[in-house]
CSV table of C-alpha atoms in Angstrom, one decimal:
chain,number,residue,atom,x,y,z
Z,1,UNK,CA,-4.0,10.5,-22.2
Z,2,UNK,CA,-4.6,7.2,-24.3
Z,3,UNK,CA,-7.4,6.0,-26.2
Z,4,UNK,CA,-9.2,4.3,-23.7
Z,5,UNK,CA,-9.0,6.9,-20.6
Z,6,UNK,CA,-12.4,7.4,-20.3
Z,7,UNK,CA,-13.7,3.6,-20.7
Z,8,UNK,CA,-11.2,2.7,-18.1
Z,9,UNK,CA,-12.4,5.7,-15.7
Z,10,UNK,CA,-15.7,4.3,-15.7
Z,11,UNK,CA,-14.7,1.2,-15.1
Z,12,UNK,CA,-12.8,2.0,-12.2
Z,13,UNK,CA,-16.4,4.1,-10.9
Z,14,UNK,CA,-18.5,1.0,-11.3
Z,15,UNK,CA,-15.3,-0.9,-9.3
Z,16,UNK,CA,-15.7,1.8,-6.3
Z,17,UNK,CA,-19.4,1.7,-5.9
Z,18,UNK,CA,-19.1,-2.0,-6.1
Z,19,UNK,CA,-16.6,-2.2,-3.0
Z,20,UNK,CA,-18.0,-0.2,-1.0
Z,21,UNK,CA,-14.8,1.6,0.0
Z,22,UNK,CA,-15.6,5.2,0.0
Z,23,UNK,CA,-14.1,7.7,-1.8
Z,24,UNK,CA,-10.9,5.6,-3.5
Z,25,UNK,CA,-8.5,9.3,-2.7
Z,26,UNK,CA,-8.7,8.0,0.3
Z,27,UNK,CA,-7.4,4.8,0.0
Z,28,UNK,CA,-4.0,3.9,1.7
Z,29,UNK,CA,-1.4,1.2,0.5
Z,30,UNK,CA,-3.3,-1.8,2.4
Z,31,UNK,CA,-6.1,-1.0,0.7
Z,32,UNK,CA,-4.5,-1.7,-2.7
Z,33,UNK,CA,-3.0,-4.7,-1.3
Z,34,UNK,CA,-6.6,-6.1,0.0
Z,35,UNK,CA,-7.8,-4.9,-3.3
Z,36,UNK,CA,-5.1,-7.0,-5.4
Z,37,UNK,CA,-6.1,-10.0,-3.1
Z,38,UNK,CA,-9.8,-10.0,-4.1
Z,39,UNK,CA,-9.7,-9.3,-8.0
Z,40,UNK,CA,-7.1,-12.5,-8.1
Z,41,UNK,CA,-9.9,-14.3,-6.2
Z,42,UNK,CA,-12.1,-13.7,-8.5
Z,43,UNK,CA,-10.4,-13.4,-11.7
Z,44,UNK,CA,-7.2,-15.4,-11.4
Z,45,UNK,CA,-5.5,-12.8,-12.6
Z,46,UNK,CA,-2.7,-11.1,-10.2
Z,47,UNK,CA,-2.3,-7.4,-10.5
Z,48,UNK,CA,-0.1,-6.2,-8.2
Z,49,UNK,CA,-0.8,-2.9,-5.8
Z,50,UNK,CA,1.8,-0.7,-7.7
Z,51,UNK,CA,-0.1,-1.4,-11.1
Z,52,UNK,CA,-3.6,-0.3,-8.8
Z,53,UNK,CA,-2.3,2.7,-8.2
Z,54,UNK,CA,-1.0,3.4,-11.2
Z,55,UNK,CA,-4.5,2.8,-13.0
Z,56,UNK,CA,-5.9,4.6,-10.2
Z,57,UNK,CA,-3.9,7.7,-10.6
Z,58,UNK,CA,-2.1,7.7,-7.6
Z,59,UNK,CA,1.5,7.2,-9.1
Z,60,UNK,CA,2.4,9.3,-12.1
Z,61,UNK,CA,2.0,7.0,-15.2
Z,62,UNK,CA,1.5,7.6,-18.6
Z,63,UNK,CA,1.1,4.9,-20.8
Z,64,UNK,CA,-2.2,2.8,-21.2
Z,65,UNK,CA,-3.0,-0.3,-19.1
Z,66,UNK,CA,-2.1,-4.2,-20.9
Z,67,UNK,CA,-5.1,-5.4,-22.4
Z,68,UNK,CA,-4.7,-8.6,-19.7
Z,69,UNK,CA,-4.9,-5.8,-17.3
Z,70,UNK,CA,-7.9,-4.4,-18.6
Z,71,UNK,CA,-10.0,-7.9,-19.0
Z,72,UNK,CA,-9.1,-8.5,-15.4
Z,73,UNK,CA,-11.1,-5.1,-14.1
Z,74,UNK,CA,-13.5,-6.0,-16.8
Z,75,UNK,CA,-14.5,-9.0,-15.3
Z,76,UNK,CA,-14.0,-8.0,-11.7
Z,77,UNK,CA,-16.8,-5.1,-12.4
Z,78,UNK,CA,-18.6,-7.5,-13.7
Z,79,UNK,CA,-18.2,-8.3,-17.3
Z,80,UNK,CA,-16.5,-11.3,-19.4
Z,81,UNK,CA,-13.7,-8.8,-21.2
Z,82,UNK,CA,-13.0,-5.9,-22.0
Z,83,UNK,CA,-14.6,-5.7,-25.1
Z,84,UNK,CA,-17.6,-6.2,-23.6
Z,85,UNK,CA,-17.4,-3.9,-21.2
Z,86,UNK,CA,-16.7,-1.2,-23.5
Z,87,UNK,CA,-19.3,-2.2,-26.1
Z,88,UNK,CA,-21.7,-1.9,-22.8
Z,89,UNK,CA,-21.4,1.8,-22.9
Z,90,UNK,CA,-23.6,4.0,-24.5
Z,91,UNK,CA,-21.5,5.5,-27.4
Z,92,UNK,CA,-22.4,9.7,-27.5
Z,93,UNK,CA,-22.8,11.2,-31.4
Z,94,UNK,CA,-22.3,14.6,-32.1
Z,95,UNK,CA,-25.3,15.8,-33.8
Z,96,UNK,CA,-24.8,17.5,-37.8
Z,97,UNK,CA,-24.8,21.1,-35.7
Z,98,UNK,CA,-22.0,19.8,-33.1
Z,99,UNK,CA,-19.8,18.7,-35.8
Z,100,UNK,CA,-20.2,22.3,-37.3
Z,101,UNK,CA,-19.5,24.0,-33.9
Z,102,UNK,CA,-16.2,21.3,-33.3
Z,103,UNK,CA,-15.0,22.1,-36.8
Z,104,UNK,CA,-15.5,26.4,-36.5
Z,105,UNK,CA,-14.4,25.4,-32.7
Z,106,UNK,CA,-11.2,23.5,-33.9
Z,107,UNK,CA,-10.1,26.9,-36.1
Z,108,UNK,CA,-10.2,29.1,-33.3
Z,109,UNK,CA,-8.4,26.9,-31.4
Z,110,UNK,CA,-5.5,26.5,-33.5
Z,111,UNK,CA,-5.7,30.4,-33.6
Z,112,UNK,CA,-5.5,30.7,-30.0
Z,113,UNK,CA,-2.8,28.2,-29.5
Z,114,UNK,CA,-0.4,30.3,-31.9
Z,115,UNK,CA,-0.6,33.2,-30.4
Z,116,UNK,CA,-0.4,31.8,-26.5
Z,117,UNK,CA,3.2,30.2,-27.5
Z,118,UNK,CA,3.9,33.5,-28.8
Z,119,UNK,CA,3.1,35.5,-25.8
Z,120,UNK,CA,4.6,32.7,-23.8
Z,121,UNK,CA,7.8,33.1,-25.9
Z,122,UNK,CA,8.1,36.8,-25.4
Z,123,UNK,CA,6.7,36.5,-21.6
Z,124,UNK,CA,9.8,34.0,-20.8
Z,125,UNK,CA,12.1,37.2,-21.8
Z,126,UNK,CA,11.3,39.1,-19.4
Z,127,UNK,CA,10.0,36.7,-16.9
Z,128,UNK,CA,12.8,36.1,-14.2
Z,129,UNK,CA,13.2,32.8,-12.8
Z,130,UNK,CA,11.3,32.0,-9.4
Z,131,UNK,CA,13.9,31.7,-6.7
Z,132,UNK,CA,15.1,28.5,-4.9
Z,133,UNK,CA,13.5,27.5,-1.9
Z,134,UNK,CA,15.2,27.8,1.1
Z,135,UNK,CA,14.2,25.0,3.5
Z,136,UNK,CA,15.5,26.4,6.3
Z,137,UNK,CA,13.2,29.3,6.1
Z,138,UNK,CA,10.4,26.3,6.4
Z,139,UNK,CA,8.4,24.8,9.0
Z,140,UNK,CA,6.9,21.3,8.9
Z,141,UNK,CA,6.3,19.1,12.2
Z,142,UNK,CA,3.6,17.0,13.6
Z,143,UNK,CA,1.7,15.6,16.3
Z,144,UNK,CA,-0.8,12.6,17.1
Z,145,UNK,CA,-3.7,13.6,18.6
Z,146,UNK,CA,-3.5,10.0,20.9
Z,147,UNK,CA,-1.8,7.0,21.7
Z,148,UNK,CA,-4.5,5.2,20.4
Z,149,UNK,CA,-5.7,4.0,17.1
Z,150,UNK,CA,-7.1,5.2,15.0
Z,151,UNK,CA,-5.0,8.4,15.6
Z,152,UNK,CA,-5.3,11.5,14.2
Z,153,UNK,CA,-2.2,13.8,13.3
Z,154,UNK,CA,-1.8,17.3,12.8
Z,155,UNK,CA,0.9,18.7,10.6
Z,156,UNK,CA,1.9,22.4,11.2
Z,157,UNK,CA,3.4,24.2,8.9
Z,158,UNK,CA,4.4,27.8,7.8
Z,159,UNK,CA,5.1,28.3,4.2
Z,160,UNK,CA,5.5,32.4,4.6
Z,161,UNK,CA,7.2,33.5,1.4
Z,162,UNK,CA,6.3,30.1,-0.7
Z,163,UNK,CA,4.2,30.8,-4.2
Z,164,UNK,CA,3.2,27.5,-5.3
Z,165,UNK,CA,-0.6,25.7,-6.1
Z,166,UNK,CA,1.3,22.5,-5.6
Z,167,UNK,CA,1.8,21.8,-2.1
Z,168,UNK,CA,1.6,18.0,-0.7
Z,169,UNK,CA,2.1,16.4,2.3
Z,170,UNK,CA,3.3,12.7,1.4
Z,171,UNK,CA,2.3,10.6,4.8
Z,172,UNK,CA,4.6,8.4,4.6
Z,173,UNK,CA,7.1,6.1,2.3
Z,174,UNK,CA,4.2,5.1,0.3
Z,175,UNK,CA,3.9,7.8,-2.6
Z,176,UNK,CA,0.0,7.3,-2.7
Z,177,UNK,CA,-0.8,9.0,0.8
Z,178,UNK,CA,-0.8,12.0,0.1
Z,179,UNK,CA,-2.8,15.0,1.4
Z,180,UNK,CA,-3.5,18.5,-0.5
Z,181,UNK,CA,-2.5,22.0,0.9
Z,182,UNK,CA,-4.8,25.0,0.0
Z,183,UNK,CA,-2.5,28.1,-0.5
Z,184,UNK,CA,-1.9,30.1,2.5
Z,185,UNK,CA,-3.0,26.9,4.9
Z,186,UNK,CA,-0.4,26.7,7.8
Z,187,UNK,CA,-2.1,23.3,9.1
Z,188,UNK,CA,-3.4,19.6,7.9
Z,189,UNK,CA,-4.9,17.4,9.4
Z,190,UNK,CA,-4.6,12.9,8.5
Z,191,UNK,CA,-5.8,9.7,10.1
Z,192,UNK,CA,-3.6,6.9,10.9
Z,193,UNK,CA,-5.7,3.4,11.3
Z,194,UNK,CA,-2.8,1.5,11.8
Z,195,UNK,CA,0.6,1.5,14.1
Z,196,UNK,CA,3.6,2.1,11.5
Z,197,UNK,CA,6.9,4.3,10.9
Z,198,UNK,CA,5.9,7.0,8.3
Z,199,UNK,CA,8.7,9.4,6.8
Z,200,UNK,CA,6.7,12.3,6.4
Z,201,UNK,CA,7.8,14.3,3.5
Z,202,UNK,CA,6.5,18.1,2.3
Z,203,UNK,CA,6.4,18.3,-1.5
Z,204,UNK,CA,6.6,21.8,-3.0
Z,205,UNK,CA,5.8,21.4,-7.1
Z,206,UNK,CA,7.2,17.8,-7.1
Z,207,UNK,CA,10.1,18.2,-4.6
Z,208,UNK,CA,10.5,16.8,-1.3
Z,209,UNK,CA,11.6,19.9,0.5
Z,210,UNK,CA,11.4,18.8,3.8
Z,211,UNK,CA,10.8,15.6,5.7
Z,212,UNK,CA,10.7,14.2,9.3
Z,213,UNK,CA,9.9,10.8,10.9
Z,214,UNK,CA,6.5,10.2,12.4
Z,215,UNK,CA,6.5,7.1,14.9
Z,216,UNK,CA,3.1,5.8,15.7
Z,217,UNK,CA,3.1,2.8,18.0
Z,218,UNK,CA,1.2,0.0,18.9
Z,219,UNK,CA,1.5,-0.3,22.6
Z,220,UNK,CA,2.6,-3.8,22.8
Z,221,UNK,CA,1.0,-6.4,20.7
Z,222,UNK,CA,-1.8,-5.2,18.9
Z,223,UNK,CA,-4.6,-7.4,16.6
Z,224,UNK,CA,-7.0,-5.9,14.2
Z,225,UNK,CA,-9.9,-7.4,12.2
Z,226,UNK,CA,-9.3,-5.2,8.9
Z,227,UNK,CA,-12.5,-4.1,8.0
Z,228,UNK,CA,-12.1,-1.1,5.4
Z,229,UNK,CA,-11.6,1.6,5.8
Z,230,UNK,CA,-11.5,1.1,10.1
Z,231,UNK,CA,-10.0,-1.5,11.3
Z,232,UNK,CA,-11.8,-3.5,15.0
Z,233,UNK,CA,-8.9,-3.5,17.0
Z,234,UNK,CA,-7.8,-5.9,19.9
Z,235,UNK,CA,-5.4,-5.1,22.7
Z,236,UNK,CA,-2.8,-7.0,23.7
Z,237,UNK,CA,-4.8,-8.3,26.6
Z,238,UNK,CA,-7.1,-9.8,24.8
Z,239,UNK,CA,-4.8,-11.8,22.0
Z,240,UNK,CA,-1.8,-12.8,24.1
Z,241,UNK,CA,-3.3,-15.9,25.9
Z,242,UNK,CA,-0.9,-19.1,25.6
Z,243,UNK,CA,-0.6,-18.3,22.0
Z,244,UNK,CA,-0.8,-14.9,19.5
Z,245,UNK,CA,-4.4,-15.4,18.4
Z,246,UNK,CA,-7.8,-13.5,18.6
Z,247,UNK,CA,-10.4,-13.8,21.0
Z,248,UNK,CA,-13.2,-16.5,19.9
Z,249,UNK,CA,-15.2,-14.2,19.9
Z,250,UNK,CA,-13.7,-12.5,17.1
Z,251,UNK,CA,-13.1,-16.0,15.4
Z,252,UNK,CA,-16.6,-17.0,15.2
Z,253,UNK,CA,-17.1,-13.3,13.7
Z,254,UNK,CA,-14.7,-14.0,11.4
Z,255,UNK,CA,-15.7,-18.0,10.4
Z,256,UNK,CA,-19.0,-16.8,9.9
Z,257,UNK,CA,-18.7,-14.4,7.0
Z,258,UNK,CA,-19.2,-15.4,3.4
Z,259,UNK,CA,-16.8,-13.0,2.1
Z,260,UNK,CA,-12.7,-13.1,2.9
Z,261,UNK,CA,-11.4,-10.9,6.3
Z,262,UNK,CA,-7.8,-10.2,7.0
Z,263,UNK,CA,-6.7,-10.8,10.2
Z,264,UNK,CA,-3.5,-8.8,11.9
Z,265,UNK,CA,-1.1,-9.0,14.7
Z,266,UNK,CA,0.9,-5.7,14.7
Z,267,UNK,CA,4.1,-5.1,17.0
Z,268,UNK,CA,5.9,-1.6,16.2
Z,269,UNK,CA,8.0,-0.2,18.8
Z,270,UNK,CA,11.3,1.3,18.9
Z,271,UNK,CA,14.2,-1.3,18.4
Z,272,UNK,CA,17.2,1.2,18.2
Z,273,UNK,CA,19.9,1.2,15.6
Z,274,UNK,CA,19.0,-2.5,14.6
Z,275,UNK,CA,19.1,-2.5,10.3
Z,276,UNK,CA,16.6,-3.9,8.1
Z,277,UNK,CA,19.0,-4.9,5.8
Z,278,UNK,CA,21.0,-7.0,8.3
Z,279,UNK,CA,19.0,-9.0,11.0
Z,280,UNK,CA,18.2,-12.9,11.6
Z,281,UNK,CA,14.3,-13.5,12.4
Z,282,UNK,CA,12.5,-16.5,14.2
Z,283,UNK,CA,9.1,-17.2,14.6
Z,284,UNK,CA,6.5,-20.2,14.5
Z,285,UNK,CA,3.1,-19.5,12.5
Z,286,UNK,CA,0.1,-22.0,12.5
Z,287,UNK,CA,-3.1,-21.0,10.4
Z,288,UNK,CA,-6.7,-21.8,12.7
Z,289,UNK,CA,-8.9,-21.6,10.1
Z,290,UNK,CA,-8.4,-22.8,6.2
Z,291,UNK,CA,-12.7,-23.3,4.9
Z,292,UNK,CA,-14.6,-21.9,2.2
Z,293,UNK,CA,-12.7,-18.6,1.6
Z,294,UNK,CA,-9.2,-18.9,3.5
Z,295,UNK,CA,-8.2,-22.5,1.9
Z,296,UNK,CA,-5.2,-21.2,0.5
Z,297,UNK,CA,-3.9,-20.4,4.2
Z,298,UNK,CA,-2.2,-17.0,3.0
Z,299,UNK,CA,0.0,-15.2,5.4
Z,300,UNK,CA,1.9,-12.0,5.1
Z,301,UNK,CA,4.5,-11.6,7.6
Z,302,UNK,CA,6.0,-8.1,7.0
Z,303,UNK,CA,9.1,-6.0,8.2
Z,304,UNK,CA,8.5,-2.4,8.9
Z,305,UNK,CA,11.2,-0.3,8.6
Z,306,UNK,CA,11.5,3.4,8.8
Z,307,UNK,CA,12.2,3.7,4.7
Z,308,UNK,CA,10.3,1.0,3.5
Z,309,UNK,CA,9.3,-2.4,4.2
Z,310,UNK,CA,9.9,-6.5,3.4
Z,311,UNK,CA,6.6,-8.7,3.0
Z,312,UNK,CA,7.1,-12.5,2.6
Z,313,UNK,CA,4.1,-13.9,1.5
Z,314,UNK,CA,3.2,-17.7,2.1
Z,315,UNK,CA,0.1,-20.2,0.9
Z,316,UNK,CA,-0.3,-23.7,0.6
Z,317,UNK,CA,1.3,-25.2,-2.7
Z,318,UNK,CA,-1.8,-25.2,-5.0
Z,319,UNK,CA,-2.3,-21.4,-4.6
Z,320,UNK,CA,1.3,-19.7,-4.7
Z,321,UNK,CA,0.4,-17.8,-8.2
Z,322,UNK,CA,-1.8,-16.2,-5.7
Z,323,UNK,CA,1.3,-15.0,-3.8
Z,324,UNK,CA,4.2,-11.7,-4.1
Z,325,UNK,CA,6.9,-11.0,-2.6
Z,326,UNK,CA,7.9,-7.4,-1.7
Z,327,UNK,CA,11.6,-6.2,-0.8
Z,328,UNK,CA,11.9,-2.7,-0.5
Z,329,UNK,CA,12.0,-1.6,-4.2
Z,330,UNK,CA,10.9,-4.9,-5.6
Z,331,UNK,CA,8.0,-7.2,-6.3
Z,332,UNK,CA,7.6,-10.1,-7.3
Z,333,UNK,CA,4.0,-11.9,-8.4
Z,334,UNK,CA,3.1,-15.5,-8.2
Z,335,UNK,CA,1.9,-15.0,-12.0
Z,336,UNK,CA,4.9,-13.9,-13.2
Z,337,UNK,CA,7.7,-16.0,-11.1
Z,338,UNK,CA,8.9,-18.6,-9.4
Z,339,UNK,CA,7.6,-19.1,-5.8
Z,340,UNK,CA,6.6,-21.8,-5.5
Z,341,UNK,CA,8.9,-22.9,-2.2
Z,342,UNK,CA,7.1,-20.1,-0.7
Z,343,UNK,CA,3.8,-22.9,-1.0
Z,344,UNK,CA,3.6,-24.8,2.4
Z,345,UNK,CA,0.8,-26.0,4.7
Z,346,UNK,CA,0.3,-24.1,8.2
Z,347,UNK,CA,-2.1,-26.2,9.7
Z,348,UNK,CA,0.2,-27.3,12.0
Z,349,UNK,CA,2.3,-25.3,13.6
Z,350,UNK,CA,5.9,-24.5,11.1
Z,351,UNK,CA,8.9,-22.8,11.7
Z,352,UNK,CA,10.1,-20.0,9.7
Z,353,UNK,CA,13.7,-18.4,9.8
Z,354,UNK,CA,14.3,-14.9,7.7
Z,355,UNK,CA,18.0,-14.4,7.4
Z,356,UNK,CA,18.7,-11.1,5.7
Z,357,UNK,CA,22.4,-10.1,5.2
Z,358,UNK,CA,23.5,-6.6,3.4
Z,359,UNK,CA,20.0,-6.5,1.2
Z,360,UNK,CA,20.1,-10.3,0.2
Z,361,UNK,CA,16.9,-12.6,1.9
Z,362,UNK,CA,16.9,-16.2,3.1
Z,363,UNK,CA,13.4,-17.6,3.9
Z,364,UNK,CA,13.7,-20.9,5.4
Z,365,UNK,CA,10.7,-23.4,7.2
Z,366,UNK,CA,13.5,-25.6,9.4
Z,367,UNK,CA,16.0,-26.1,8.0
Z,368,UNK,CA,14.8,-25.8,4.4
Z,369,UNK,CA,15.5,-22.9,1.8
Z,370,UNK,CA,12.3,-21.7,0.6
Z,371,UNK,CA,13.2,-18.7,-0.9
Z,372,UNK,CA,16.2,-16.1,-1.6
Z,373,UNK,CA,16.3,-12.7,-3.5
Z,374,UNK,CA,18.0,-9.2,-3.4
Z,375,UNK,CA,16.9,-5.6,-3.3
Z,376,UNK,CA,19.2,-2.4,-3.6
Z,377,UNK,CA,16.8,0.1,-1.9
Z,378,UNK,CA,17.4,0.3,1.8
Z,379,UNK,CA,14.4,-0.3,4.4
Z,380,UNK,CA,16.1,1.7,7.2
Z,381,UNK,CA,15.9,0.2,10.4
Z,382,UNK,CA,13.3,-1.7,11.7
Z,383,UNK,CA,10.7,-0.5,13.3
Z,384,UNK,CA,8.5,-3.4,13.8
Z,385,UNK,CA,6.4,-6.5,12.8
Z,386,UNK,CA,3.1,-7.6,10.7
Z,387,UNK,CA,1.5,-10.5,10.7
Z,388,UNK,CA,-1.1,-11.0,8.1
Z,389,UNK,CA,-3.8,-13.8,7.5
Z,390,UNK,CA,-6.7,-14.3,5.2
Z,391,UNK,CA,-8.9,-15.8,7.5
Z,392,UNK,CA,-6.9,-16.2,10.8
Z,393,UNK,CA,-3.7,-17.5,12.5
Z,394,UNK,CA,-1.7,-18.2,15.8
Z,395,UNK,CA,1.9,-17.0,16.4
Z,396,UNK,CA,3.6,-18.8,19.1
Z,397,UNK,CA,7.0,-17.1,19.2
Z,398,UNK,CA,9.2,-14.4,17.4
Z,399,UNK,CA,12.5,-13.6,17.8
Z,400,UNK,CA,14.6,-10.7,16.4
Z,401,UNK,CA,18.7,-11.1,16.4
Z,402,UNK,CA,20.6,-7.7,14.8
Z,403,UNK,CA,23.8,-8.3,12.4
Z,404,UNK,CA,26.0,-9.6,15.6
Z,405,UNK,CA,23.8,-12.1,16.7
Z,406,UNK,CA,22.6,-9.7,19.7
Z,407,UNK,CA,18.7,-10.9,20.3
Z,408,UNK,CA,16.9,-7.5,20.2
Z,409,UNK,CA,13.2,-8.9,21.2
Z,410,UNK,CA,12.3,-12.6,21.8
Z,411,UNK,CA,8.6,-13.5,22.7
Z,412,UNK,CA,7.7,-16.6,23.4
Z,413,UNK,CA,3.9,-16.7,24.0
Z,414,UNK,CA,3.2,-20.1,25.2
C-alpha cells in the first residue's frame, strides 16, 4: 500500500458522490471509458480507462498513481492540485495515551508475528498440499432471462467438492466485471445493459478454470441514449429511416442538455467464422450535432469480437489529444502520441475504410491513410458493430468483407 492510499481513496469517494454513478463496484468498462471522456473535458488531462481501473481497484496494481495522475482527480473533484487536495483533509493526531498504546501495541505485535511464522513453518510440514482442480468435475452455464435489453443472466453452477473463499465470475473479456460467489452458492445472477459477446470465465483463487461464450444480441439495429447506469434504448424501427439516426425526438432531448450524452448505434449478430484480425470495413459517418459540448465531433466506431475488441476513435483536428485508440491489447492516448490524422471534420457526410490484415490496421477517409498500427492479441471473430458519438451522428451505410473479399453484411440505409 503506498503513502498516499488513503488520500487517494477519498478522493475517489468525493469523485463517486459527485457523478452520481452509484456504487463504482458496479461500474462496467463503458463506464470507465465515459468517465475518461469527462475528466479530459474538464481537466485536459487524458487518463485512459485501464489507469481508472487500476486506481479504482479493479485491476491488480500495486504501485502508486503519477503525481500528473493525481492533480488530474484533484482538480476533477474539485481542487487545483493535489497538494491542495490533500492539505484539505483534516490531519488525525494520536493523543500522548495513543502513542503509548501504538508503542506497547507495536511490541506485542512483533511478538505475535514471530511466533505465527513459526507455527506457519511447522504447520507447512505437515500440511499436505490442496489437490488440483478437476474442471471436469465442474459446472458453469448460463442463461438470459430475455431477448431484450437490459437482460438479466443467470449463471448456474455446482462447485461440489471445491474449498475456496475466492470464487469469481469474470462477465466477460473485460477483467473489471466481475461478480462474487459466497461459498456453497450454486447460482449468480448479472445484468447486461448492452448487446455484446462476453467470454464468460469462472475464477477459482485467481484461475480461470472454466469459461463459455455468452452471445447477447441486438435484434437488428439497435440505438441507445447512454444514460448511466441504464441506457434509453431505440429499436430499429425507430432509427432506420433514410439514414442510421435517432428519432428527433431524442435529438431535441439530447441538444437540450447542458452536460455531454453519448449516443449509440449497436449491431451484434452472429457473422460466422469471419476474423477480427482479417476483414475489410466500409462505412459513411456524418456528425448532426457539433454546439456547446459536442464541438469536437468525437466518434467511436468499435469492432466487437468474441476475445476482445478494436475502437477507432475520431475528432475534428483541434481536439485529437482528446482521442485513443484501442487494438485488442493496446492503447494509444491522444496525450501521449501521434493521432493526429485520426482529426477530421464530420459535418458532412465522410467515408471511412478499416482494412485490417493479420493484426495490422489501415484507417483511411477516401482514399487517404489516416492511421496504421499493430496489435499481437487476437480479437476472435467478430461479432458485431458500435457506433459511438458525443452528441449525435448519422450512419448511412456499412459494409463488412472477410479476408477473401466475400461481403458478409452490407447496409445501405438511404
Amino acid at each position: 500500500m503506498y503513502t498516499d492510499y488513503k488520500y487517494v481513496q477519498e478522493c475517489l469517494k468525493r469523485i463517486e458522490t459527485q457523478l452520481g454513478w452509484g456504487d463504482a463496484a458496479s461500474w462496467h468498462n463503458d463506464v470507465f471509458i465515459e468517465l475518461s471522456e469527462r475528466i479530459h473535458q474538464e481537466t485536459q488531462v487524458l487518463l485512459s480507462p485501464t489507469t481508472l481501473k487500476r486506481i479504482w481497484g479493479r485491476i491488480n496494481y500495486k504501485s502508486a498513481p503519477s503525481i500528473s495522475t493525481l492533480n488530474a482527480l484533484a482538480q476533477f473533484a474539485g481542487f487545483q492540485n493535489w497538494r491542495e487536495f490533500k492539505t484539505s483533509q483534516p490531519e488525525e493526531k494520536p493523543s500522548r495515551f495513543r502513542k503509548i498504546i501504538d508503542e506497547k501495541v507495536g511490541v506485542i505485535m512483533l511478538s505475535a508475528a514471530f511466533m505465527t511464522i513459526v507455527f506457519i513453518s511447522l504447520f507447512s510440514l505437515s500440511d499436505p498440499e490442496r489437490p488440483a482442480i478437476d474442471p471436469d468435475r465442474i459446472e458453469f452455464t448460463s442463461q438470459p432471462i430475455t431477448g431484450d435489453l437490459p437482460n438479466s443472466v443467470v449463471f448456474n453452477l455446482d462447485l461440489d467438492g471445491i474449498e475456496s473463499g475466492d470464487v469469481v465470475i469474470q462477465q466477460s473479456w473485460d477483467e473489471t466485471r466481475t461478480v462474487r460467489l459466497e461459498p456453497g452458492q450454486t447460482q449468480a445472477t448479472a445484468q447486461y445493459y448492452y448487446p455484446g459477446y462476453f467470454r464468460s470465465k469462472l475464477r477459482i483463487d485467481g484461475s480461470i478454470i472454466k469459461e463459455h461464450d455468452l452471445f447477447i444480441k441486438s435484434d437488428g439495429w439497435l440505438g441507445t441514449l447512454d444514460y448511466s447506469p441504464i441506457p434509453k434504448y431505440f429499436s430499429e424501427a425507430e432509427v432506420v429511416r433514410g439514414g442510421l439516426r435517432l428519432p428527433e425526438d431524442a435529438l431535441q432531448e439530447l441538444m437540450s442538455r447542458e452536460d455531454p450524452l453519448v449516443s449509440a448505434f449497436h449491431y451484434v449478430n452472429d457473422f460466422g467464422p469471419v476474423s477480427g484480425d482479417d476483414f475489410v470495413l466500409e462505412t459513411s459517418i456524418r456528425n448532426i450535432y457539433h454546439e456547446k459540448w459536442a464541438v469536437c465531433q468525437r466518434v467511436n466506431l468499435l469492432i466487437l469480437g468474441s476475445r476482445s475488441a478494436i475502437i477507432i476513435p475520431f475528432s475534428i483536428p483541434g481536439c485529437i489529444s482528446e482521442i485513443g485508440v484501442m487494438m485488442s491489447e493496446v492503447y494509444l492516448g491522444g496525450k501521449e502520441n501521434d493521432l493526429s490524422g485520426l482529426g477530421i471534420d464530420f459535418s458532412e457526410s465522410r467515408d471511412i475504410r478499416i482494412e485490417v490484415t493479420d493484426k495490422y490496421i489501415q484507417v483511411f477517409a477516401e482514399d487517404t491513410l489516416l492511421y496504421s498500427g499493430s496489435y499481437t492479441q487476437s480479437i476472435g471473430r467478430i461479432a458485431g458493430f458500435r457506433y459511438r458519438f458525443v452528441g449525435a451522428g448519422e450512419v448511412s451505410k456499412l459494409k463488412l468483407m472477410d479476408s477473401g473479399g466475400k461481403v458478409v453484411l452490407d447496409h445501405n440505409f438511404n
